[in-house]
PDB file of C-alpha atoms and ligand atoms in Angstrom:
ATOM      1  CA  MET A 185       4.477 -79.138  13.597  1.00 53.00           C
ATOM      2  CA  PRO A 186       5.982 -75.823  14.597  1.00 57.00           C
ATOM      3  CA  GLN A 187       5.067 -72.944  12.397  1.00 58.00           C
ATOM      4  CA  LYS A 188       7.853 -71.040  10.759  1.00 59.00           C
ATOM      5  CA  TYR A 189       7.770 -67.317  10.671  1.00 58.00           C
ATOM      6  CA  THR A 190       9.683 -65.388   8.195  1.00 55.00           C
ATOM      7  CA  LYS A 191      10.966 -62.099   9.366  1.00 57.00           C
ATOM      8  CA  THR A 192      11.644 -59.207   7.110  1.00 54.00           C
ATOM      9  CA  ILE A 193      14.073 -56.695   8.353  1.00 55.00           C
ATOM     10  CA  MET A 194      13.877 -53.306   6.777  1.00 57.00           C
ATOM     11  CA  ASP A 195      17.113 -51.653   6.276  1.00 56.00           C
ATOM     12  CA  THR A 196      16.884 -48.144   7.633  1.00 58.00           C
ATOM     13  CA  THR A 197      20.469 -47.222   7.444  1.00 58.00           C
ATOM     14  CA  PHE A 198      21.436 -44.639   4.911  1.00 57.00           C
ATOM     15  CA  LEU A 199      24.008 -45.477   2.431  1.00 57.00           C
ATOM     16  CA  PRO A 200      27.129 -43.428   2.599  1.00 58.00           C
ATOM     17  CA  SER A 201      27.082 -40.745   0.010  1.00 58.00           C
ATOM     18  CA  ASP A 202      29.595 -38.521  -1.619  1.00 61.00           C
ATOM     19  CA  GLN A 203      27.174 -35.625  -1.192  1.00 59.00           C
ATOM     20  CA  PRO A 204      28.022 -33.301   1.658  1.00 61.00           C
ATOM     21  CA  THR A 205      25.408 -33.113   4.362  1.00 68.00           C
ATOM     22  CA  MET A 206      24.194 -29.981   6.118  1.00 69.00           C
ATOM     23  CA  HIS A 207      24.005 -29.744   9.855  1.00 69.00           C
ATOM     24  CA  ARG A 208      20.698 -28.796  11.349  1.00 70.00           C
ATOM     25  CA  GLN A 209      22.027 -25.516  12.760  1.00 72.00           C
ATOM     26  CA  GLU A 210      23.390 -24.508   9.369  1.00 73.00           C
ATOM     27  CA  PHE A 211      20.063 -25.357   7.727  1.00 57.00           C
ATOM     28  CA  PHE A 212      18.070 -23.212  10.158  1.00 63.00           C
ATOM     29  CA  ARG A 213      20.601 -20.376   9.879  1.00 69.00           C
ATOM     30  CA  LEU A 214      20.163 -20.334   6.090  1.00 64.00           C
ATOM     31  CA  VAL A 215      16.370 -20.544   6.339  1.00 59.00           C
ATOM     32  CA  GLY A 216      16.388 -17.656   8.802  1.00 64.00           C
ATOM     33  CA  ILE A 217      18.523 -15.507   6.509  1.00 61.00           C
ATOM     34  CA  SER A 218      16.229 -16.278   3.555  1.00 61.00           C
ATOM     35  CA  ILE A 219      13.094 -15.384   5.460  1.00 55.00           C
ATOM     36  CA  GLY A 220      14.744 -12.212   6.750  1.00 54.00           C
ATOM     37  CA  ALA A 221      15.730 -11.214   3.212  1.00 53.00           C
ATOM     38  CA  ILE A 222      12.185 -11.762   1.933  1.00 48.00           C
ATOM     39  CA  VAL A 223      10.655  -9.748   4.773  1.00 45.00           C
ATOM     40  CA  LEU A 224      13.181  -6.929   4.305  1.00 45.00           C
ATOM     41  CA  LYS A 225      12.570  -6.794   0.542  1.00 48.00           C
ATOM     42  CA  ARG A 226       8.774  -6.646   0.982  1.00 49.00           C
ATOM     43  CA  CYS A 227       9.150  -3.916   3.609  1.00 40.00           C
ATOM     44  CA  MET A 228      11.407  -1.873   1.360  1.00 45.00           C
ATOM     45  CA  ILE A 229       8.998  -2.203  -1.581  1.00 42.00           C
ATOM     46  CA  GLY A 230       6.062  -1.241   0.638  1.00 43.00           C
ATOM     47  CA  CYS A 231       7.870   1.677   2.202  1.00 43.00           C
ATOM     48  CA  SER A 232       9.160   3.005  -1.107  1.00 41.00           C
ATOM     49  CA  ASP A 233       5.637   2.928  -2.547  1.00 41.00           C
ATOM     50  CA  GLN A 234       4.312   4.668   0.497  1.00 44.00           C
ATOM     51  CA  VAL A 235       6.899   7.393   0.631  1.00 44.00           C
ATOM     52  CA  ASN A 236       7.507   8.024  -3.046  1.00 44.00           C
ATOM     53  CA  GLY A 237       4.454   6.867  -5.022  1.00 53.00           C
ATOM     54  CA  THR A 238       3.486   9.226  -7.814  1.00 61.00           C
ATOM     55  CA  PRO A 239       5.130  12.517  -7.017  1.00 66.00           C
ATOM     56  CA  PRO A 240       2.581  15.233  -6.330  1.00 70.00           C
ATOM     57  CA  PRO A 241       2.630  18.255  -8.573  1.00 76.00           C
ATOM     58  CA  THR A 242       4.414  21.264  -7.192  1.00 77.00           C
ATOM     59  CA  PRO A 243       2.046  24.019  -6.011  1.00 75.00           C
ATOM     60  CA  SER A 244       2.848  26.140  -9.078  1.00 73.00           C
ATOM     61  CA  GLN A 245       2.584  23.248 -11.552  1.00 82.00           C
ATOM     62  CA  LYS A 246      -0.330  23.257 -13.976  1.00 88.00           C
ATOM     63  CA  VAL A 247      -2.759  20.443 -13.217  1.00 87.00           C
ATOM     64  CA  ASP A 248      -5.714  19.557 -15.412  1.00 89.00           C
ATOM     65  CA  PHE A 249      -7.035  16.045 -15.807  1.00 91.00           C
ATOM     66  CA  THR A 250     -10.385  14.316 -15.950  1.00 92.00           C
ATOM     67  CA  LEU A 251     -11.434  11.119 -14.205  1.00 92.00           C
ATOM     68  CA  LYS A 252     -14.143   8.945 -15.746  1.00 93.00           C
ATOM     69  CA  LEU A 253     -16.534   7.485 -13.232  1.00 92.00           C
ATOM     70  CA  ASP A 254     -17.218   4.448 -15.401  1.00 92.00           C
ATOM     71  CA  ASP A 255     -13.531   3.532 -15.187  1.00 90.00           C
ATOM     72  CA  ARG A 256     -13.219   0.737 -12.618  1.00 93.00           C
ATOM     73  CA  ALA A 257     -10.125   2.412 -11.149  1.00 91.00           C
ATOM     74  CA  ASN A 258     -12.391   5.279 -10.085  1.00 91.00           C
ATOM     75  CA  ASP A 259     -15.171   3.176  -8.552  1.00 90.00           C
ATOM     76  CA  ASN A 260     -14.374   4.564  -5.101  1.00 90.00           C
ATOM     77  CA  LEU A 261     -15.434   8.026  -6.234  1.00 91.00           C
ATOM     78  CA  LYS A 262     -19.002   6.785  -6.611  1.00 90.00           C
ATOM     79  CA  ILE A 263     -19.110   6.091  -2.867  1.00 92.00           C
ATOM     80  CA  LYS A 264     -19.484   8.723  -0.164  1.00 93.00           C
ATOM     81  CA  GLY A 265     -16.262   8.576   1.784  1.00 94.00           C
ATOM     82  CA  GLY A 266     -14.353   6.967  -1.094  1.00 94.00           C
ATOM     83  CA  TYR A 267     -11.241   8.353  -2.705  1.00 95.00           C
ATOM     84  CA  VAL A 268      -8.710   7.728  -5.447  1.00 95.00           C
ATOM     85  CA  ILE A 269      -5.200   8.979  -6.079  1.00 94.00           C
ATOM     86  CA  SER A 270      -4.355  10.027  -9.607  1.00 92.00           C
ATOM     87  CA  ASN A 271      -1.615  12.217 -11.061  1.00 92.00           C
ATOM     88  CA  GLY A 272      -0.286  12.914  -7.560  1.00 92.00           C
ATOM     89  CA  VAL A 273      -3.677  14.258  -6.449  1.00 93.00           C
ATOM     90  CA  ILE A 274      -6.010  12.655  -3.921  1.00 94.00           C
ATOM     91  CA  VAL A 275      -9.654  13.092  -4.909  1.00 95.00           C
ATOM     92  CA  ALA A 276     -12.363  12.205  -2.411  1.00 95.00           C
ATOM     93  CA  GLN A 277     -16.123  12.240  -2.139  1.00 95.00           C
ATOM     94  CA  THR A 278     -17.004  13.475   1.330  1.00 95.00           C
ATOM     95  CA  LYS A 279     -19.769  12.018   3.463  1.00 92.00           C
ATOM     96  CA  ASP A 280     -22.096  14.772   2.267  1.00 92.00           C
ATOM     97  CA  GLY A 281     -21.373  14.075  -1.382  1.00 92.00           C
ATOM     98  CA  GLN A 282     -18.947  16.913  -2.152  1.00 94.00           C
ATOM     99  CA  TYR A 283     -15.866  16.228  -4.234  1.00 95.00           C
ATOM    100  CA  VAL A 284     -12.547  17.582  -2.921  1.00 96.00           C
ATOM    101  CA  ALA A 285      -9.002  17.305  -4.239  1.00 96.00           C
ATOM    102  CA  VAL A 286      -5.600  18.103  -2.748  1.00 95.00           C
ATOM    103  CA  SER A 287      -2.006  17.088  -3.391  1.00 94.00           C
ATOM    104  CA  ALA A 288      -1.683  13.423  -2.436  1.00 94.00           C
ATOM    105  CA  ASN A 289       1.538  13.481  -0.439  1.00 95.00           C
ATOM    106  CA  CYS A 290       2.201  14.738   3.045  1.00 95.00           C
ATOM    107  CA  THR A 291       4.161  17.977   3.176  1.00 95.00           C
ATOM    108  CA  HIS A 292       6.233  16.654   6.077  1.00 95.00           C
ATOM    109  CA  GLN A 293       8.128  13.761   4.458  1.00 93.00           C
ATOM    110  CA  ASN A 294       6.177  13.021   1.301  1.00 93.00           C
ATOM    111  CA  THR A 295       4.139  10.049   2.537  1.00 94.00           C
ATOM    112  CA  GLN A 296       1.041   9.234   0.537  1.00 95.00           C
ATOM    113  CA  LEU A 297      -2.097  10.382   2.340  1.00 96.00           C
ATOM    114  CA  VAL A 298      -5.404   8.643   2.929  1.00 96.00           C
ATOM    115  CA  TYR A 299      -8.854  10.184   3.248  1.00 96.00           C
ATOM    116  CA  LYS A 300     -10.769   9.446   6.418  1.00 95.00           C
ATOM    117  CA  SER A 301     -14.414  10.165   5.824  1.00 93.00           C
ATOM    118  CA  VAL A 302     -15.400   9.853   9.489  1.00 93.00           C
ATOM    119  CA  GLU A 303     -13.239  12.860  10.362  1.00 94.00           C
ATOM    120  CA  ASN A 304     -13.550  14.370   6.862  1.00 95.00           C
ATOM    121  CA  GLN A 305      -9.770  14.831   6.846  1.00 96.00           C
ATOM    122  CA  PHE A 306      -6.711  13.715   4.947  1.00 97.00           C
ATOM    123  CA  TYR A 307      -4.451  11.704   7.163  1.00 96.00           C
ATOM    124  CA  CYS A 308      -0.755  10.794   7.002  1.00 97.00           C
ATOM    125  CA  PRO A 309      -0.161   7.221   8.184  1.00 96.00           C
ATOM    126  CA  LEU A 310       3.539   7.794   8.884  1.00 95.00           C
ATOM    127  CA  HIS A 311       3.688  10.558  11.511  1.00 95.00           C
ATOM    128  CA  LEU A 312      -0.048  11.202  11.790  1.00 95.00           C
ATOM    129  CA  SER A 313      -0.329  14.705  10.391  1.00 96.00           C
ATOM    130  CA  ARG A 314      -3.898  15.603   9.496  1.00 97.00           C
ATOM    131  CA  PHE A 315      -5.192  18.025   6.884  1.00 97.00           C
ATOM    132  CA  ALA A 316      -8.570  19.630   6.223  1.00 96.00           C
ATOM    133  CA  THR A 317     -10.286  19.059   2.899  1.00 96.00           C
ATOM    134  CA  ASN A 318      -9.021  22.457   1.728  1.00 95.00           C
ATOM    135  CA  GLY A 319      -5.445  21.329   2.485  1.00 95.00           C
ATOM    136  CA  ASP A 320      -4.937  23.285   5.712  1.00 96.00           C
ATOM    137  CA  VAL A 321      -2.841  21.603   8.407  1.00 97.00           C
ATOM    138  CA  ILE A 322      -4.983  20.456  11.326  1.00 96.00           C
ATOM    139  CA  ALA A 323      -2.240  18.599  13.201  1.00 94.00           C
ATOM    140  CA  GLY A 324       1.505  18.278  12.642  1.00 89.00           C
ATOM    141  CA  PRO A 325       4.322  17.528  12.430  1.00 95.00           C
ATOM    142  CA  ALA A 326       3.525  18.867   8.941  1.00 94.00           C
ATOM    143  CA  VAL A 327       3.360  22.673   8.884  1.00 96.00           C
ATOM    144  CA  VAL A 328       2.879  23.344   5.171  1.00 95.00           C
ATOM    145  CA  PRO A 329      -0.641  22.978   3.781  1.00 96.00           C
ATOM    146  CA  LEU A 330      -1.514  20.700   0.903  1.00 95.00           C
ATOM    147  CA  THR A 331      -2.282  22.221  -2.494  1.00 94.00           C
ATOM    148  CA  GLN A 332      -6.008  22.383  -3.089  1.00 95.00           C
ATOM    149  CA  TYR A 333      -7.426  21.831  -6.571  1.00 95.00           C
ATOM    150  CA  ILE A 334     -10.685  22.813  -8.220  1.00 95.00           C
ATOM    151  CA  VAL A 335     -13.026  19.899  -8.737  1.00 95.00           C
ATOM    152  CA  GLU A 336     -15.694  20.067 -11.422  1.00 95.00           C
ATOM    153  CA  PRO A 337     -17.921  17.015 -11.377  1.00 92.00           C
ATOM    154  CA  ASN A 338     -20.128  16.466 -14.410  1.00 92.00           C
ATOM    155  CA  LEU A 339     -22.283  13.630 -13.255  1.00 84.00           C
ATOM    156  CA  THR A 340     -24.337  13.694 -16.450  1.00 91.00           C
ATOM    157  CA  ALA A 341     -21.208  12.955 -18.432  1.00 91.00           C
ATOM    158  CA  GLY A 342     -19.836  10.780 -15.629  1.00 92.00           C
ATOM    159  CA  THR A 343     -16.621  12.728 -15.308  1.00 94.00           C
ATOM    160  CA  ILE A 344     -14.746  14.729 -12.700  1.00 92.00           C
ATOM    161  CA  ARG A 345     -12.290  17.365 -13.842  1.00 94.00           C
ATOM    162  CA  ILE A 346      -9.486  18.332 -11.460  1.00 93.00           C
ATOM    163  CA  HIS A 347      -7.507  21.449 -12.191  1.00 94.00           C
ATOM    164  CA  ASN A 348      -5.951  24.562 -10.715  1.00 89.00           C
TER     165      ASN A 348
HETATM  166  S1  FES B  85       5.404  12.158   6.572  1.00 59.70           S
HETATM  167 FE1  FES B  85       3.423  12.829   7.077  1.00 59.70          FE
HETATM  168  S2  FES B  85       3.595  13.501   9.092  1.00 59.70           S
HETATM  169 FE2  FES B  85       5.574  12.856   8.584  1.00 59.70          FE
END
């Protein structure tokens, strides 16, 4: 007796819909615009932080604040070569354990500086100006020195006072 097979056919056709469909090119164009907008926004946020940040005090402005070493935000100051930026001032502990402080923004176009302990210099990541720990310009394009501040560490009390 011949065996009967039943055959199931799956329907893979899509039902017509009233919803408009999007062509592949249009889809990728919109995805590309969205990704571009996200990248642009992140770049603008990053750049604005880098260029503007906390404005440094003007050279004639009175500066007097104290950092507490037991504050987690200041943990880097416990490390030789570490630094923090506070109140527009960059405070660093040099490789030999000295504390130094200068205005935190480059005098060329106001970019926030970093401290490079290997060279014992403050460094501008935008156009690569370099400054000594007393604020003097080592390499341009910046020509105006940074403002140097007096640093009074009180390691018994666990504080560092920065003032002018
Ligand atoms: S902003 Fe620092 S060198 Fe230009």
